[in-house]
Amino acid sequence: MRYAVRRADLRAVADTRRRLRDQLRQWGVPALTDTAELLATEIVTNALQHTGGGAVLTATLSGGPARRLRVEVHDSAGRRPQPRPPGGARPSDEATSGRGLMLVEALADTWGVQARGAGKVVWFEIAATAA
C-alpha cells in the first residue's frame, strides 16, 4: 500500500487510517488495525506538522510464518524526530502534543528513523502474531 498526503492536509490523516484499515483486512490481519492506525496517525501527523511538506505512507506485510507489518512515512525534512529520553520531561496532563513517539516506542515491536534522499523515513513494525 502506498498513499501520499499533501502538505498541511491534516484531514487526509483520517483517509490514511481508512486506507490502512482496508488494506489490513485484505491482507487477513484485521487484528493489527487498532495499533497500526494509532501509530501511523502519529507519524503521519508529525510529518505534516513538523516538516512543512507532505508525506508518503507505505505499508507492507512480509510473508512466511513470522509475518510483520511495516509502515513507513517518508517526508522531505532531514531533521530527525527525537523521542524523550528515559526519565526525561514528560508532557503535562494539559499538553495537547508530545506523546506520539512515546506511543510508537511503547506499542511497536521495533521502530526507527532513516535518512532517505533529501528527507527521512520514520518507520515501525508490528508482528502479525502479536494480533
Backbone as ProteinMPNN parsed JSONL, in Angstrom:
{"seq_chain_A": "MRYAVRRADLRAVADTRRRLRDQLRQWGVPALTDTAELLATEIVTNALQHTGGGAVLTATLSGGPARRLRVEVHDSAGRRPQPRPPGGARPSDEATSGRGLMLVEALADTWGVQARGAGKVVWFEIAATAA", "coords_chain_A": {"N_chain_A": [[0.843, -1.169, 0.0], [0.502, 2.219, -0.77], [0.375, 5.658, -0.084], [-0.037, 9.037, -0.651], [0.154, 12.08, 1.107], [-0.824, 15.382, 1.038], [0.906, 18.473, 1.725], [0.237, 19.977, 4.835], [-2.326, 18.881, 4.976], [-4.192, 17.923, 7.116], [-6.678, 16.752, 7.361], [-6.544, 14.603, 5.69], [-5.411, 12.631, 7.159], [-7.314, 11.022, 8.408], [-8.298, 9.669, 6.17], [-6.033, 8.252, 5.528], [-5.908, 6.473, 7.693], [-8.265, 4.989, 7.183], [-7.665, 3.813, 4.696], [-5.442, 2.238, 5.425], [-6.643, 0.52, 7.299], [-8.498, -0.827, 5.613], [-6.665, -2.111, 3.919], [-5.325, -3.821, 5.707], [-7.403, -5.541, 6.376], [-7.797, -6.749, 3.857], [-5.38, -8.104, 3.66], [-5.763, -9.986, 5.567], [-5.231, -9.583, 8.273], [-6.764, -8.193, 10.327], [-6.692, -7.79, 13.063], [-4.497, -6.285, 13.652], [-5.208, -3.722, 13.249], [-6.057, -1.592, 15.129], [-3.703, -0.84, 16.598], [-1.914, -0.355, 14.475], [-3.227, 1.726, 13.066], [-3.257, 3.78, 15.025], [-0.475, 4.244, 15.466], [0.411, 4.856, 12.87], [-1.09, 7.156, 12.411], [0.097, 8.884, 14.266], [2.779, 9.161, 13.259], [2.37, 10.125, 10.666], [0.989, 12.513, 11.175], [2.964, 13.874, 12.65], [4.85, 14.219, 10.591], [3.446, 15.956, 8.874], [2.959, 18.177, 10.526], [5.472, 19.013, 11.462], [7.313, 19.294, 9.419], [6.68, 20.923, 7.27], [6.047, 20.035, 4.774], [4.642, 17.527, 2.556], [3.806, 14.014, 2.908], [4.562, 10.533, 2.42], [3.028, 7.531, 2.9], [3.802, 4.163, 3.285], [2.866, 0.764, 3.437], [3.649, -2.525, 4.221], [3.354, -6.079, 4.27], [5.137, -8.679, 5.431], [5.871, -11.976, 4.18], [5.561, -15.506, 5.034], [6.079, -17.52, 8.056], [6.705, -15.776, 10.132], [5.272, -13.275, 9.938], [5.294, -9.761, 9.426], [4.092, -6.493, 9.889], [5.053, -3.599, 8.292], [5.248, -0.178, 8.465], [5.945, 2.791, 6.855], [6.768, 6.236, 6.844], [7.558, 8.686, 4.719], [9.161, 11.766, 4.484], [10.097, 15.124, 3.5], [11.918, 16.457, 5.082], [15.042, 16.715, 6.635], [15.52, 16.765, 9.339], [15.649, 14.872, 12.239], [13.237, 13.166, 14.218], [13.119, 13.195, 17.762], [12.816, 10.987, 20.354], [11.66, 11.302, 23.741], [14.1, 11.185, 26.294], [14.676, 8.338, 28.498], [13.207, 8.847, 31.608], [13.158, 11.51, 31.072], [11.694, 14.811, 30.656], [8.239, 14.717, 30.76], [5.248, 15.273, 28.845], [2.899, 17.665, 30.103], [-0.226, 17.055, 31.842], [-2.087, 18.655, 30.638], [-1.057, 19.203, 28.165], [-1.275, 19.223, 24.61], [0.176, 17.859, 22.794], [3.166, 15.897, 22.121], [3.336, 13.244, 22.796], [3.434, 11.344, 20.819], [5.76, 9.886, 19.729], [6.373, 8.522, 22.024], [4.227, 6.774, 22.212], [4.653, 5.27, 19.872], [7.109, 4.088, 20.486], [6.331, 2.553, 22.701], [4.344, 0.79, 21.719], [5.039, -0.377, 19.243], [6.816, -3.171, 17.85], [9.335, -2.757, 16.915], [11.06, 0.193, 15.839], [12.158, 3.096, 13.988], [14.304, 5.645, 12.542], [15.394, 6.721, 9.421], [17.705, 8.243, 7.211], [16.758, 9.355, 4.012], [17.215, 10.101, 0.765], [16.598, 13.509, 0.251], [15.256, 13.732, 2.56], [13.698, 11.957, 5.216], [12.778, 8.756, 6.641], [10.401, 7.624, 8.835], [9.67, 4.78, 10.612], [7.822, 1.829, 11.616], [7.397, -1.468, 12.994], [5.216, -4.231, 13.417], [4.576, -7.358, 14.75], [2.68, -9.787, 13.095], [1.754, -11.941, 14.464], [1.37, -10.92, 16.943], [-1.11, -9.983, 17.046]], "CA_chain_A": [[0.0, 0.0, 0.0], [1.228, 3.489, -0.829], [-0.58, 6.752, -0.069], [0.611, 10.345, -0.493], [-0.629, 13.096, 1.805], [-0.31, 16.71, 0.69], [1.363, 19.378, 2.788], [-0.751, 20.612, 5.716], [-3.654, 18.291, 4.783], [-4.435, 17.093, 8.29], [-7.91, 15.976, 7.161], [-6.193, 13.373, 4.978], [-4.966, 11.625, 8.125], [-8.433, 10.082, 8.564], [-8.317, 8.83, 4.978], [-4.885, 7.351, 5.672], [-6.341, 5.4, 8.605], [-9.244, 4.147, 6.49], [-6.96, 3.011, 3.686], [-4.641, 1.239, 6.124], [-7.592, -0.451, 7.851], [-8.973, -1.651, 4.496], [-5.565, -2.955, 3.448], [-5.083, -4.872, 6.696], [-8.477, -6.533, 6.185], [-7.494, -7.504, 2.634], [-4.248, -8.985, 3.944], [-6.166, -11.002, 6.535], [-4.688, -9.304, 9.611], [-7.514, -7.059, 10.879], [-6.389, -7.59, 14.48], [-3.424, -5.284, 13.761], [-5.752, -2.426, 12.851], [-6.058, -0.534, 16.137], [-2.337, -0.383, 16.862], [-1.33, 0.201, 13.246], [-3.861, 3.021, 12.8], [-2.788, 4.751, 16.012], [0.928, 4.592, 15.234], [0.51, 5.534, 11.572], [-1.62, 8.506, 12.612], [1.108, 9.678, 14.973], [3.946, 9.543, 12.456], [1.917, 10.965, 9.553], [0.708, 13.834, 11.734], [4.264, 14.506, 12.927], [5.45, 14.644, 9.321], [2.716, 17.11, 8.355], [3.063, 19.323, 11.418], [6.824, 19.437, 11.804], [8.245, 19.368, 8.286], [6.288, 21.924, 6.285], [5.798, 19.403, 3.48], [3.749, 16.383, 2.561], [4.375, 12.746, 3.347], [4.109, 9.335, 1.72], [2.957, 6.358, 3.762], [3.776, 2.846, 2.658], [2.654, -0.341, 4.363], [3.924, -3.831, 3.626], [3.241, -7.22, 5.162], [6.07, -9.716, 4.993], [5.305, -13.314, 4.108], [6.173, -16.531, 5.861], [5.483, -17.751, 9.376], [6.968, -14.626, 11.014], [4.787, -12.101, 9.21], [5.421, -8.477, 10.119], [3.612, -5.297, 9.229], [5.983, -2.47, 8.339], [4.679, 1.074, 7.993], [6.957, 3.832, 6.716], [6.309, 7.56, 6.428], [8.673, 9.424, 4.13], [8.922, 13.197, 4.325], [11.205, 15.816, 2.836], [12.757, 17.166, 6.052], [16.136, 15.896, 7.143], [15.569, 16.804, 10.802], [15.177, 13.611, 12.806], [12.486, 13.3, 15.47], [13.824, 12.668, 18.925], [11.952, 10.594, 21.472], [12.111, 11.807, 25.034], [14.977, 10.212, 26.948], [14.082, 7.711, 29.683], [13.271, 9.735, 32.762], [13.117, 12.901, 30.611], [10.462, 15.549, 30.922], [7.027, 14.216, 30.116], [4.281, 16.348, 28.618], [1.962, 17.857, 31.21], [-1.547, 16.49, 31.603], [-2.834, 19.588, 29.802], [-0.404, 19.344, 26.861], [-2.02, 18.621, 23.507], [1.118, 17.146, 21.929], [4.366, 15.433, 22.803], [3.249, 11.839, 23.195], [3.414, 10.48, 19.643], [6.852, 8.92, 19.666], [6.266, 7.667, 23.211], [3.298, 5.708, 21.832], [5.323, 4.411, 18.893], [8.108, 3.306, 21.215], [5.68, 1.619, 23.611], [3.446, -0.178, 21.083], [5.645, -1.073, 18.103], [7.849, -4.144, 18.197], [10.572, -2.043, 16.631], [10.821, 1.401, 15.062], [13.383, 3.848, 13.786], [14.35, 6.772, 11.608], [16.5, 6.569, 8.472], [17.824, 9.268, 6.177], [16.435, 8.848, 2.68], [17.217, 11.215, -0.174], [16.691, 14.804, 0.918], [14.425, 13.699, 3.758], [13.861, 10.824, 6.127], [11.68, 7.805, 6.805], [10.117, 7.134, 10.178], [9.021, 3.503, 10.367], [7.607, 0.912, 12.74], [6.992, -2.818, 12.647], [4.406, -4.966, 14.367], [4.463, -8.767, 14.374], [1.298, -10.203, 12.836], [1.411, -12.905, 15.506], [1.026, -10.18, 18.159], [-2.516, -9.574, 16.969]], "C_chain_A": [[0.886, 1.228, 0.0], [0.206, 4.608, -0.925], [0.158, 8.054, 0.212], [-0.368, 11.316, 0.158], [0.007, 14.446, 1.502], [0.058, 17.508, 1.932], [0.169, 19.994, 3.513], [-2.164, 20.049, 5.56], [-3.962, 17.344, 5.94], [-5.731, 16.288, 8.178], [-7.623, 14.657, 6.449], [-5.717, 12.279, 5.927], [-6.074, 10.598, 8.351], [-8.528, 9.151, 7.365], [-7.167, 7.831, 5.007], [-5.258, 6.181, 6.574], [-7.3, 4.442, 7.909], [-8.569, 3.245, 5.469], [-6.122, 1.909, 4.329], [-5.542, 0.143, 6.693], [-8.103, -1.393, 6.762], [-7.887, -2.604, 4.002], [-5.285, -4.085, 4.424], [-6.167, -5.944, 6.632], [-8.196, -7.397, 4.963], [-6.353, -8.489, 2.863], [-4.593, -10.07, 4.965], [-5.594, -10.81, 7.923], [-5.43, -8.115, 10.256], [-7.219, -6.799, 12.354], [-5.263, -6.574, 14.697], [-3.948, -3.857, 13.625], [-5.615, -1.345, 13.915], [-4.663, 0.034, 16.375], [-1.732, 0.268, 15.638], [-1.915, 1.567, 12.923], [-3.341, 4.094, 13.751], [-1.365, 5.2, 15.702], [1.118, 5.302, 13.901], [0.005, 6.967, 11.682], [-0.57, 9.4, 13.273], [2.24, 10.1, 14.055], [3.565, 10.347, 11.218], [1.669, 12.39, 10.055], [1.997, 14.57, 12.064], [4.895, 15.029, 11.646], [4.765, 15.901, 8.793], [2.907, 18.352, 9.225], [4.479, 19.865, 11.554], [7.774, 19.589, 10.627], [7.902, 20.435, 7.277], [6.035, 21.358, 4.904], [4.783, 18.289, 3.608], [4.463, 15.141, 3.052], [3.817, 11.627, 2.48], [4.172, 8.178, 2.704], [2.988, 5.119, 2.901], [3.6, 1.801, 3.758], [2.9, -1.635, 3.608], [3.76, -4.902, 4.699], [4.164, -8.295, 4.628], [5.378, -11.07, 5.007], [5.975, -14.261, 5.078], [5.539, -16.626, 7.233], [5.675, -16.567, 10.338], [6.547, -13.335, 10.32], [4.875, -10.853, 10.079], [4.829, -7.382, 9.249], [4.664, -4.22, 9.404], [5.285, -1.266, 7.72], [5.793, 2.104, 7.996], [6.278, 5.129, 6.305], [7.542, 8.346, 5.995], [8.287, 10.889, 4.01], [10.183, 13.849, 3.777], [12.117, 16.573, 3.787], [13.823, 16.237, 6.6], [16.213, 15.848, 8.653], [14.926, 15.553, 11.372], [14.377, 13.852, 14.078], [13.254, 12.647, 16.601], [12.821, 12.264, 19.995], [12.505, 11.184, 22.763], [13.004, 10.756, 25.673], [14.282, 9.58, 28.147], [14.266, 8.637, 30.879], [13.24, 11.209, 32.386], [11.773, 13.529, 30.903], [9.312, 14.971, 30.11], [6.099, 15.395, 29.855], [3.338, 16.463, 29.821], [0.616, 17.227, 30.848], [-2.375, 17.364, 30.671], [-2.254, 19.721, 28.395], [-1.198, 18.624, 25.787], [-1.104, 17.895, 22.53], [2.282, 16.65, 22.774], [4.355, 13.978, 23.207], [3.389, 10.855, 22.042], [4.511, 9.441, 19.606], [6.9, 8.032, 20.902], [5.326, 6.501, 22.916], [3.952, 4.735, 20.857], [6.318, 3.506, 19.607], [7.464, 2.231, 22.089], [4.931, 0.495, 22.889], [4.038, -0.939, 19.904], [6.648, -2.102, 18.605], [9.226, -3.539, 17.98], [10.214, -0.822, 15.792], [12.148, 2.123, 14.887], [13.194, 4.989, 12.802], [15.566, 6.56, 10.732], [16.507, 7.751, 7.517], [17.482, 8.621, 4.843], [16.326, 10.042, 1.743], [17.415, 12.518, 0.573], [15.907, 14.814, 2.231], [14.744, 12.518, 4.643], [12.63, 9.928, 6.069], [11.595, 7.458, 8.285], [9.286, 5.875, 9.975], [8.757, 2.775, 11.68], [7.206, -0.443, 12.181], [6.206, -3.43, 13.801], [4.326, -6.415, 13.873], [2.995, -9.123, 14.187], [0.84, -11.207, 13.881], [1.024, -12.222, 16.798], [-0.459, -9.835, 18.196], [-3.423, -10.553, 17.684]], "O_chain_A": [[1.903, 1.27, 0.692], [-0.72, 4.542, -1.733], [0.89, 8.162, 1.196], [-1.548, 11.366, -0.188], [1.21, 14.636, 1.682], [-0.421, 17.241, 3.034], [-0.781, 20.468, 2.889], [-3.12, 20.7, 5.982], [-3.991, 16.125, 5.769], [-5.87, 15.253, 8.829], [-8.38, 13.698, 6.594], [-5.632, 11.116, 5.533], [-5.784, 9.407, 8.473], [-8.809, 7.964, 7.527], [-7.315, 6.693, 4.561], [-4.958, 5.029, 6.258], [-7.164, 3.225, 8.03], [-8.867, 2.053, 5.389], [-6.093, 0.78, 3.839], [-5.225, -1.041, 6.575], [-8.14, -2.608, 6.955], [-8.162, -3.767, 3.704], [-5.03, -5.211, 3.996], [-5.88, -7.128, 6.813], [-8.334, -8.62, 5.012], [-6.365, -9.591, 2.315], [-3.793, -10.976, 5.198], [-5.479, -11.773, 8.681], [-4.798, -7.147, 10.679], [-7.47, -5.698, 12.846], [-5.097, -6.06, 15.803], [-3.214, -2.897, 13.86], [-5.097, -0.268, 13.619], [-4.469, 1.249, 16.354], [-1.106, 1.323, 15.738], [-1.178, 2.478, 12.544], [-3.02, 5.2, 13.318], [-1.08, 6.397, 15.679], [1.9, 6.248, 13.808], [0.598, 7.885, 11.117], [-0.384, 10.547, 12.868], [2.632, 11.267, 14.059], [4.355, 11.172, 10.759], [2.096, 13.356, 9.423], [2.114, 15.764, 11.789], [5.414, 16.145, 11.612], [5.436, 16.815, 8.314], [3.005, 19.462, 8.703], [4.659, 21.068, 11.743], [8.928, 19.975, 10.815], [8.763, 20.824, 6.488], [5.83, 22.114, 3.955], [4.142, 18.131, 4.648], [5.586, 15.21, 3.55], [2.747, 11.753, 1.886], [5.224, 7.881, 3.27], [2.279, 5.033, 1.898], [4.122, 1.946, 4.863], [2.415, -1.816, 2.491], [3.998, -4.658, 5.882], [3.996, -8.768, 3.504], [4.421, -11.284, 5.75], [6.849, -13.866, 5.848], [4.586, -15.911, 7.543], [4.879, -16.387, 11.259], [7.351, -12.421, 10.137], [4.58, -10.872, 11.274], [5.036, -7.348, 8.036], [5.116, -3.953, 10.517], [4.793, -1.329, 6.593], [6.495, 2.278, 8.992], [5.331, 5.124, 5.518], [8.438, 8.629, 6.79], [7.218, 11.218, 3.497], [11.212, 13.193, 3.614], [13.018, 17.276, 3.329], [13.535, 15.103, 6.983], [16.896, 14.987, 9.207], [13.793, 15.215, 11.03], [14.782, 14.648, 14.925], [13.957, 11.656, 16.399], [12.062, 13.099, 20.488], [13.685, 11.523, 22.848], [12.704, 9.564, 25.605], [13.404, 10.196, 28.753], [15.362, 9.144, 31.121], [13.29, 12.072, 33.262], [10.836, 12.862, 31.343], [9.432, 14.77, 28.901], [6.154, 16.401, 30.562], [3.025, 15.465, 30.471], [0.361, 16.908, 29.687], [-3.27, 16.867, 29.987], [-2.899, 20.296, 27.519], [-1.732, 17.54, 26.023], [-1.58, 17.364, 21.527], [2.378, 16.936, 23.968], [5.27, 13.519, 23.891], [3.454, 9.647, 22.271], [4.239, 8.249, 19.468], [7.409, 6.913, 20.842], [5.593, 5.37, 23.322], [3.82, 3.52, 21.001], [6.361, 2.301, 19.36], [7.991, 1.125, 22.205], [4.884, -0.631, 23.385], [3.583, -2.04, 19.596], [7.257, -1.923, 19.659], [10.156, -3.773, 18.751], [9.185, -0.805, 15.116], [13.135, 1.805, 15.551], [12.098, 5.255, 12.309], [16.65, 6.255, 11.23], [15.456, 8.207, 7.068], [17.868, 7.483, 4.575], [15.451, 10.891, 1.908], [18.294, 12.624, 1.428], [15.906, 15.822, 2.936], [15.9, 12.127, 4.802], [11.591, 10.297, 5.523], [12.579, 7.053, 8.904], [8.299, 5.899, 9.239], [9.374, 3.058, 12.707], [6.738, -0.553, 11.048], [6.483, -3.19, 14.976], [4.038, -6.657, 12.701], [2.162, -8.793, 15.031], [-0.356, -11.308, 14.153], [0.417, -12.845, 17.668], [-0.995, -9.448, 19.234], [-4.638, -10.359, 17.716]]}, "name": "protein", "num_of_chains": 1, "seq": "MRYAVRRADLRAVADTRRRLRDQLRQWGVPALTDTAELLATEIVTNALQHTGGGAVLTATLSGGPARRLRVEVHDSAGRRPQPRPPGGARPSDEATSGRGLMLVEALADTWGVQARGAGKVVWFEIAATAA"}
